[in-house]
XYZ file of C-alpha atoms in Angstrom:
418
model
C 133.769 -118.090 -27.150
C 133.551 -117.640 -22.336
C 136.580 -118.197 -22.021
C 137.576 -118.630 -18.154
C 140.601 -116.457 -16.952
C 141.442 -116.481 -13.444
C 144.698 -114.849 -12.657
C 146.299 -115.342 -8.919
C 147.351 -113.035 -7.220
C 147.417 -108.380 -8.217
C 150.724 -107.002 -7.620
C 152.712 -105.730 -10.743
C 152.378 -109.062 -12.971
C 148.959 -110.094 -12.538
C 147.967 -106.769 -13.044
C 149.291 -105.715 -16.018
C 148.512 -109.637 -17.337
C 145.127 -108.721 -15.941
C 144.314 -105.656 -18.204
C 146.936 -106.552 -21.435
C 143.901 -109.881 -21.750
C 141.095 -107.318 -21.059
C 142.368 -104.750 -23.786
C 142.678 -108.272 -26.487
C 139.317 -109.610 -25.865
C 136.092 -108.026 -24.902
C 134.274 -109.069 -21.800
C 131.745 -111.490 -24.598
C 134.314 -113.223 -25.085
C 136.956 -113.924 -21.808
C 136.096 -113.685 -18.584
C 138.831 -112.861 -16.339
C 138.568 -112.839 -12.450
C 141.685 -111.912 -10.139
C 141.937 -112.393 -6.747
C 144.249 -111.358 -3.868
C 144.684 -111.985 0.050
C 144.327 -108.273 0.351
C 143.362 -105.273 -1.781
C 146.239 -103.050 -1.049
C 148.563 -102.876 -4.063
C 152.508 -101.194 -2.437
C 155.150 -100.057 -5.202
C 158.027 -102.188 -3.624
C 160.618 -99.973 -5.804
C 159.696 -97.257 -3.520
C 160.243 -99.128 -0.344
C 163.635 -98.939 -0.262
C 163.620 -95.131 0.304
C 161.623 -94.985 2.868
C 164.383 -95.386 5.806
C 165.687 -92.333 4.889
C 162.853 -90.445 4.583
C 163.456 -90.372 0.492
C 159.028 -91.882 0.595
C 156.189 -91.574 2.095
C 154.759 -95.144 3.548
C 151.270 -94.067 2.718
C 152.237 -92.615 -1.042
C 153.593 -96.266 -1.509
C 150.533 -97.901 -1.791
C 146.691 -98.021 -3.914
C 143.423 -100.164 -4.191
C 144.605 -103.161 -5.425
C 141.197 -103.244 -7.679
C 141.721 -99.689 -8.682
C 143.659 -101.034 -10.913
C 142.652 -102.918 -13.672
C 140.661 -102.246 -15.871
C 136.422 -102.561 -16.855
C 135.323 -105.590 -16.492
C 137.833 -107.298 -14.831
C 136.014 -109.146 -11.458
C 138.322 -109.053 -8.802
C 138.594 -111.120 -4.979
C 139.620 -110.484 -1.905
C 140.143 -114.098 -0.666
C 142.445 -116.457 0.776
C 143.600 -119.484 -1.522
C 143.734 -122.182 0.225
C 145.052 -124.377 -2.542
C 144.934 -125.387 -6.485
C 143.223 -128.063 -8.337
C 144.960 -128.557 -11.667
C 143.577 -131.702 -12.852
C 139.844 -130.570 -11.946
C 140.974 -127.276 -13.179
C 139.649 -125.893 -9.490
C 140.662 -122.668 -7.594
C 139.935 -123.184 -3.834
C 139.470 -120.432 -1.861
C 138.756 -119.878 1.626
C 135.614 -120.257 2.913
C 134.278 -122.997 0.954
C 134.212 -120.754 -2.496
C 135.307 -122.531 -5.267
C 136.493 -120.511 -9.285
C 136.941 -123.277 -12.430
C 139.305 -121.629 -14.960
C 139.899 -122.470 -17.912
C 143.811 -120.763 -18.112
C 145.613 -120.228 -14.979
C 147.872 -117.902 -14.300
C 150.189 -117.352 -11.360
C 151.448 -114.009 -9.509
C 151.239 -114.253 -7.095
C 154.987 -113.432 -6.171
C 157.788 -114.359 -2.979
C 156.909 -113.951 0.004
C 159.836 -113.753 3.623
C 159.467 -116.250 5.971
C 161.973 -115.607 7.747
C 160.786 -117.864 10.698
C 162.783 -120.198 9.043
C 166.222 -118.806 9.775
C 166.905 -118.814 14.155
C 165.853 -116.389 15.489
C 165.252 -113.685 12.828
C 161.254 -114.093 13.113
C 161.282 -112.313 17.206
C 164.192 -109.826 16.519
C 161.922 -108.164 13.523
C 159.566 -108.454 16.128
C 160.899 -106.856 18.188
C 162.618 -104.323 16.784
C 165.222 -102.897 18.588
C 168.389 -103.432 16.413
C 167.319 -105.612 14.038
C 165.215 -104.225 10.582
C 163.641 -105.281 7.113
C 163.282 -102.662 5.082
C 161.094 -105.731 2.385
C 157.624 -104.622 3.215
C 156.149 -101.789 4.616
C 156.175 -101.853 8.262
C 159.618 -102.962 8.260
C 161.237 -100.231 6.037
C 158.554 -97.644 9.026
C 160.448 -99.195 11.535
C 163.583 -98.462 9.846
C 163.362 -94.886 9.223
C 162.992 -94.619 13.207
C 166.097 -96.820 13.830
C 168.182 -95.020 11.338
C 167.001 -92.240 12.797
C 168.066 -92.970 16.248
C 171.344 -94.094 14.808
C 173.965 -92.289 15.918
C 177.787 -94.780 14.592
C 178.476 -98.405 15.527
C 178.993 -101.445 13.177
C 175.088 -101.488 10.393
C 174.626 -104.450 8.476
C 173.595 -105.166 5.936
C 172.709 -108.786 4.771
C 171.412 -111.302 2.068
C 170.090 -115.048 4.131
C 169.674 -116.608 1.150
C 168.927 -116.533 -2.840
C 166.182 -116.312 -4.056
C 164.978 -113.327 -3.020
C 163.402 -110.121 -4.512
C 165.051 -107.339 -6.772
C 168.620 -108.793 -6.152
C 169.869 -105.430 -6.487
C 168.185 -103.628 -3.448
C 170.402 -104.611 -0.495
C 173.301 -102.772 -2.298
C 171.076 -99.555 -2.767
C 169.938 -99.793 0.684
C 173.990 -99.912 2.213
C 175.284 -97.197 -0.636
C 172.440 -94.794 0.417
C 173.456 -95.732 4.193
C 177.010 -94.112 3.266
C 174.480 -91.440 1.311
C 172.410 -90.815 4.651
C 175.275 -90.790 7.363
C 177.660 -88.553 5.329
C 173.916 -85.925 4.842
C 174.054 -85.799 9.365
C 177.839 -85.343 9.159
C 178.023 -88.958 11.244
C 179.946 -91.447 8.475
C 183.096 -91.399 10.026
C 181.461 -92.693 12.956
C 179.144 -96.038 11.746
C 181.134 -98.830 9.848
C 179.370 -100.263 7.509
C 179.361 -103.835 6.196
C 177.101 -105.949 3.396
C 177.064 -109.866 4.015
C 175.959 -111.969 1.525
C 176.142 -115.453 0.119
C 177.468 -115.064 -2.424
C 180.795 -115.345 -3.597
C 180.574 -111.581 -5.312
C 178.361 -108.579 -4.999
C 176.211 -110.166 -6.837
C 175.435 -112.885 -9.222
C 176.728 -110.994 -12.818
C 180.621 -111.511 -12.645
C 180.736 -108.187 -14.282
C 178.407 -106.193 -12.472
C 179.753 -107.650 -9.595
C 182.500 -106.305 -9.883
C 181.694 -102.457 -10.609
C 179.678 -102.974 -7.659
C 182.394 -104.547 -5.436
C 184.011 -101.227 -6.695
C 181.244 -99.316 -5.780
C 181.784 -100.837 -2.681
C 185.309 -100.216 -1.737
C 185.367 -96.729 -3.114
C 181.823 -95.641 -0.374
C 184.043 -98.221 2.176
C 181.239 -100.451 2.943
C 183.314 -103.795 3.378
C 182.556 -106.843 2.341
C 182.016 -110.434 2.740
C 181.212 -112.615 0.864
C 180.320 -116.858 1.116
C 178.027 -116.137 3.748
C 174.642 -118.185 4.766
C 173.350 -116.749 7.377
C 172.229 -119.624 10.012
C 170.882 -117.526 13.069
C 170.304 -113.960 14.112
C 171.608 -113.284 17.560
C 169.777 -109.931 18.182
C 170.440 -110.306 22.435
C 174.572 -110.481 21.672
C 174.531 -108.451 18.121
C 175.353 -111.165 16.061
C 175.400 -112.985 12.551
C 176.170 -116.624 12.716
C 176.314 -118.471 9.348
C 176.280 -122.021 8.745
C 179.527 -122.627 9.497
C 180.269 -120.187 12.592
C 181.527 -117.604 11.453
C 180.059 -114.044 12.642
C 179.689 -110.817 12.101
C 178.626 -107.861 14.660
C 176.421 -105.760 14.470
C 174.519 -102.931 16.394
C 172.729 -102.466 13.636
C 171.206 -105.172 11.361
C 169.171 -104.572 8.021
C 168.755 -108.513 6.852
C 166.261 -109.289 3.674
C 164.878 -113.278 4.882
C 164.657 -116.117 2.960
C 161.834 -116.555 0.260
C 159.189 -118.676 -0.687
C 156.279 -118.594 -3.304
C 152.663 -118.320 -2.178
C 152.015 -121.264 0.727
C 148.836 -122.503 -1.712
C 150.975 -123.707 -3.881
C 152.953 -126.070 -1.986
C 149.422 -127.197 -0.629
C 148.928 -127.952 -4.835
C 149.874 -131.096 -6.190
C 152.253 -130.680 -9.276
C 152.063 -126.725 -8.936
C 155.411 -125.484 -7.309
C 158.786 -127.124 -6.595
C 160.322 -127.462 -2.965
C 160.055 -123.534 -2.285
C 156.352 -122.937 -3.311
C 158.090 -121.383 -6.623
C 156.134 -122.401 -9.940
C 158.781 -123.921 -13.197
C 158.067 -123.405 -16.606
C 158.803 -122.867 -19.326
C 161.913 -120.615 -19.723
C 160.777 -119.073 -22.712
C 156.910 -120.178 -23.254
C 156.022 -119.878 -19.353
C 154.202 -122.492 -19.789
C 154.112 -124.667 -16.215
C 155.148 -127.772 -16.276
C 152.403 -128.811 -14.985
C 149.672 -128.558 -17.082
C 149.725 -126.244 -20.331
C 146.069 -124.695 -19.673
C 148.692 -123.139 -16.767
C 150.702 -120.428 -16.641
C 153.520 -117.396 -14.342
C 155.015 -114.712 -14.122
C 157.009 -112.469 -11.787
C 159.043 -113.470 -8.762
C 156.224 -116.517 -8.319
C 158.120 -118.913 -11.501
C 161.070 -120.745 -10.904
C 162.595 -119.410 -13.288
C 166.415 -117.979 -13.356
C 166.057 -114.962 -12.909
C 166.003 -111.260 -10.856
C 162.937 -111.213 -9.443
C 162.105 -107.384 -10.327
C 159.530 -105.863 -11.717
C 160.980 -105.293 -15.384
C 160.794 -109.534 -15.327
C 157.439 -109.504 -14.919
C 156.430 -106.343 -17.396
C 159.194 -108.016 -19.970
C 157.129 -111.174 -19.439
C 153.626 -110.360 -19.067
C 154.270 -109.893 -23.064
C 155.273 -113.143 -23.777
C 152.865 -114.256 -21.697
C 149.816 -112.938 -22.572
C 150.868 -113.495 -26.503
C 151.061 -117.089 -25.470
C 147.778 -117.549 -24.086
C 145.597 -116.598 -26.862
C 147.630 -118.701 -29.037
C 147.139 -121.056 -26.586
C 143.644 -120.827 -26.399
C 143.347 -120.387 -30.619
C 144.644 -123.829 -30.567
C 148.279 -122.933 -31.871
C 151.466 -123.514 -30.887
C 152.819 -121.101 -28.283
C 155.586 -119.007 -30.205
C 156.100 -115.692 -28.879
C 159.495 -116.852 -26.667
C 160.983 -114.654 -23.071
C 164.822 -113.724 -23.510
C 165.357 -113.466 -20.260
C 165.703 -109.919 -20.212
C 165.837 -108.374 -16.839
C 167.504 -104.718 -15.375
C 168.193 -102.926 -13.021
C 168.162 -99.125 -12.043
C 170.889 -99.352 -8.429
C 170.276 -95.940 -6.930
C 174.019 -95.483 -5.496
C 172.928 -92.280 -3.261
C 173.849 -89.143 -3.783
C 171.042 -88.331 -7.062
C 173.526 -91.289 -9.196
C 172.000 -94.255 -10.577
C 174.012 -97.477 -11.961
C 171.572 -99.319 -14.782
C 172.541 -102.750 -15.532
C 170.643 -104.733 -18.349
C 171.018 -108.126 -19.056
C 168.983 -111.465 -20.783
C 169.869 -115.012 -20.076
C 172.613 -115.083 -22.460
C 173.961 -111.398 -22.022
C 175.987 -110.283 -19.385
C 175.377 -106.772 -18.566
C 177.411 -105.342 -21.530
C 178.954 -101.271 -20.609
C 177.108 -98.608 -23.500
C 173.325 -96.638 -23.568
C 169.418 -97.997 -23.021
C 167.268 -98.651 -24.899
C 169.060 -97.303 -27.647
C 173.027 -95.919 -28.293
C 171.181 -92.270 -27.326
C 169.530 -93.896 -24.031
C 170.656 -94.239 -20.446
C 174.698 -94.896 -19.387
C 174.853 -98.658 -18.619
C 177.198 -100.015 -16.351
C 178.365 -96.454 -15.189
C 176.681 -93.827 -12.363
C 174.587 -91.273 -13.997
C 171.888 -88.617 -12.948
C 169.821 -89.356 -15.808
C 169.983 -92.694 -14.121
C 168.893 -91.365 -10.820
C 166.030 -89.700 -12.945
C 165.001 -92.563 -14.798
C 165.172 -94.804 -11.400
C 162.219 -91.724 -10.193
C 160.374 -91.406 -13.790
C 159.625 -95.167 -13.451
C 157.137 -95.203 -10.230
C 155.100 -92.968 -12.184
C 154.911 -94.815 -15.342
C 154.383 -98.382 -13.240
C 150.581 -95.940 -11.789
C 150.195 -95.009 -15.523
C 151.439 -97.573 -18.135
C 153.217 -100.491 -16.920
C 149.686 -101.703 -14.073
C 147.746 -100.032 -17.469
C 149.208 -102.875 -19.905
C 150.020 -100.291 -22.403
C 153.908 -100.461 -23.718
C 156.411 -98.029 -23.032
C 157.665 -96.345 -26.283
C 160.881 -97.739 -27.211
C 161.261 -100.987 -24.196
C 160.277 -104.057 -25.796
C 160.297 -107.204 -24.022
C 163.136 -108.552 -25.715
C 166.847 -107.257 -24.440
C 168.580 -104.692 -27.514
C 171.125 -104.978 -28.753
C 171.296 -101.630 -29.892
C 174.360 -99.579 -28.399
C 175.013 -101.722 -26.253
C 179.662 -103.059 -26.715
C 180.412 -105.913 -26.976
C 183.937 -105.967 -27.727
C 187.549 -108.029 -25.358
C 187.827 -104.395 -24.052
C 183.939 -102.931 -24.085
C 183.141 -106.667 -21.827
C 186.177 -106.398 -19.999
C 185.090 -102.652 -18.534
């Protein structure tokens, strides 16, 4: 066969999918093409560390095409739209690509323009910043360095968002950062969220709310950001509640890539691609699949999700090409390292049906779950090497499969309450 597979997006999900497919099919069997609008692959988990001087911006960026195995085509081009009926991807400049299978992996984009006052405030870089892109994280590093006291507010505009624990991590690291500078008693830290707790999962939310309290971080819940008044130093909710700030770190609204909205039937109202929650096959057409942040699945938009989905996705594409029923099933497996400062981190592991549980990951002698530890911090730092050298190249991580591991977790009522 000479099948054409087009992958839109050269980030985590698109790259690992392309490499896994190339390991499965030779060039004479399958032509694989990756399309992205720029050549810079950013290690997004590292953005959290840039504002605190714990990572250098240039160390987080590598060439997208250099992360692809030999025999994978790469095009740097803007995507105009997808015609799923004609099986064509239309690119800027009048270029079009035909495909037998399409994989949507263009992630999520920031849309600060949807919140009154936010886009202008982020552009001015005076007292409102974000660390969800590289320029923002770099500018925030300078702002934190010059911040000598006052009220620092960390705010999530709304869900969904990439890496839902990252804003919490920022608050924890800010506590540590200002203590190291000797001015923690001059800084009032406030965490503002649209959720009714610190996190979506009740068990993890309770643990993380406790950590915020321990570190003296005020928690404000059910706050739906309506506007940002940078000049007056106020966040204003839709129900007209106000949170004052001297320095605001805001996570803007997210949406799917803009071309999705120009592609009839491909996405939902937010530009995310609806797929079967287990097979990752699009509801638009059977020869369209999606993974990672680009999907509308009820899972965290996190790198671990793209990793766990990748194995399932590639297997199901193989079944589809062979004319067989799709039989690989993604269970919603997600895990997150949560940096808590002082060289410690907390780890949570869960799926569609299971709350984060205490115990260990991935086995009974693995890393501790729902508990701060130095081992988890080392695990998070070590993941960067694994990301570039194992996950992106499409290799399996030893002992870590796509399904959530059951071994090592405590499912007793007492354990769950803990």
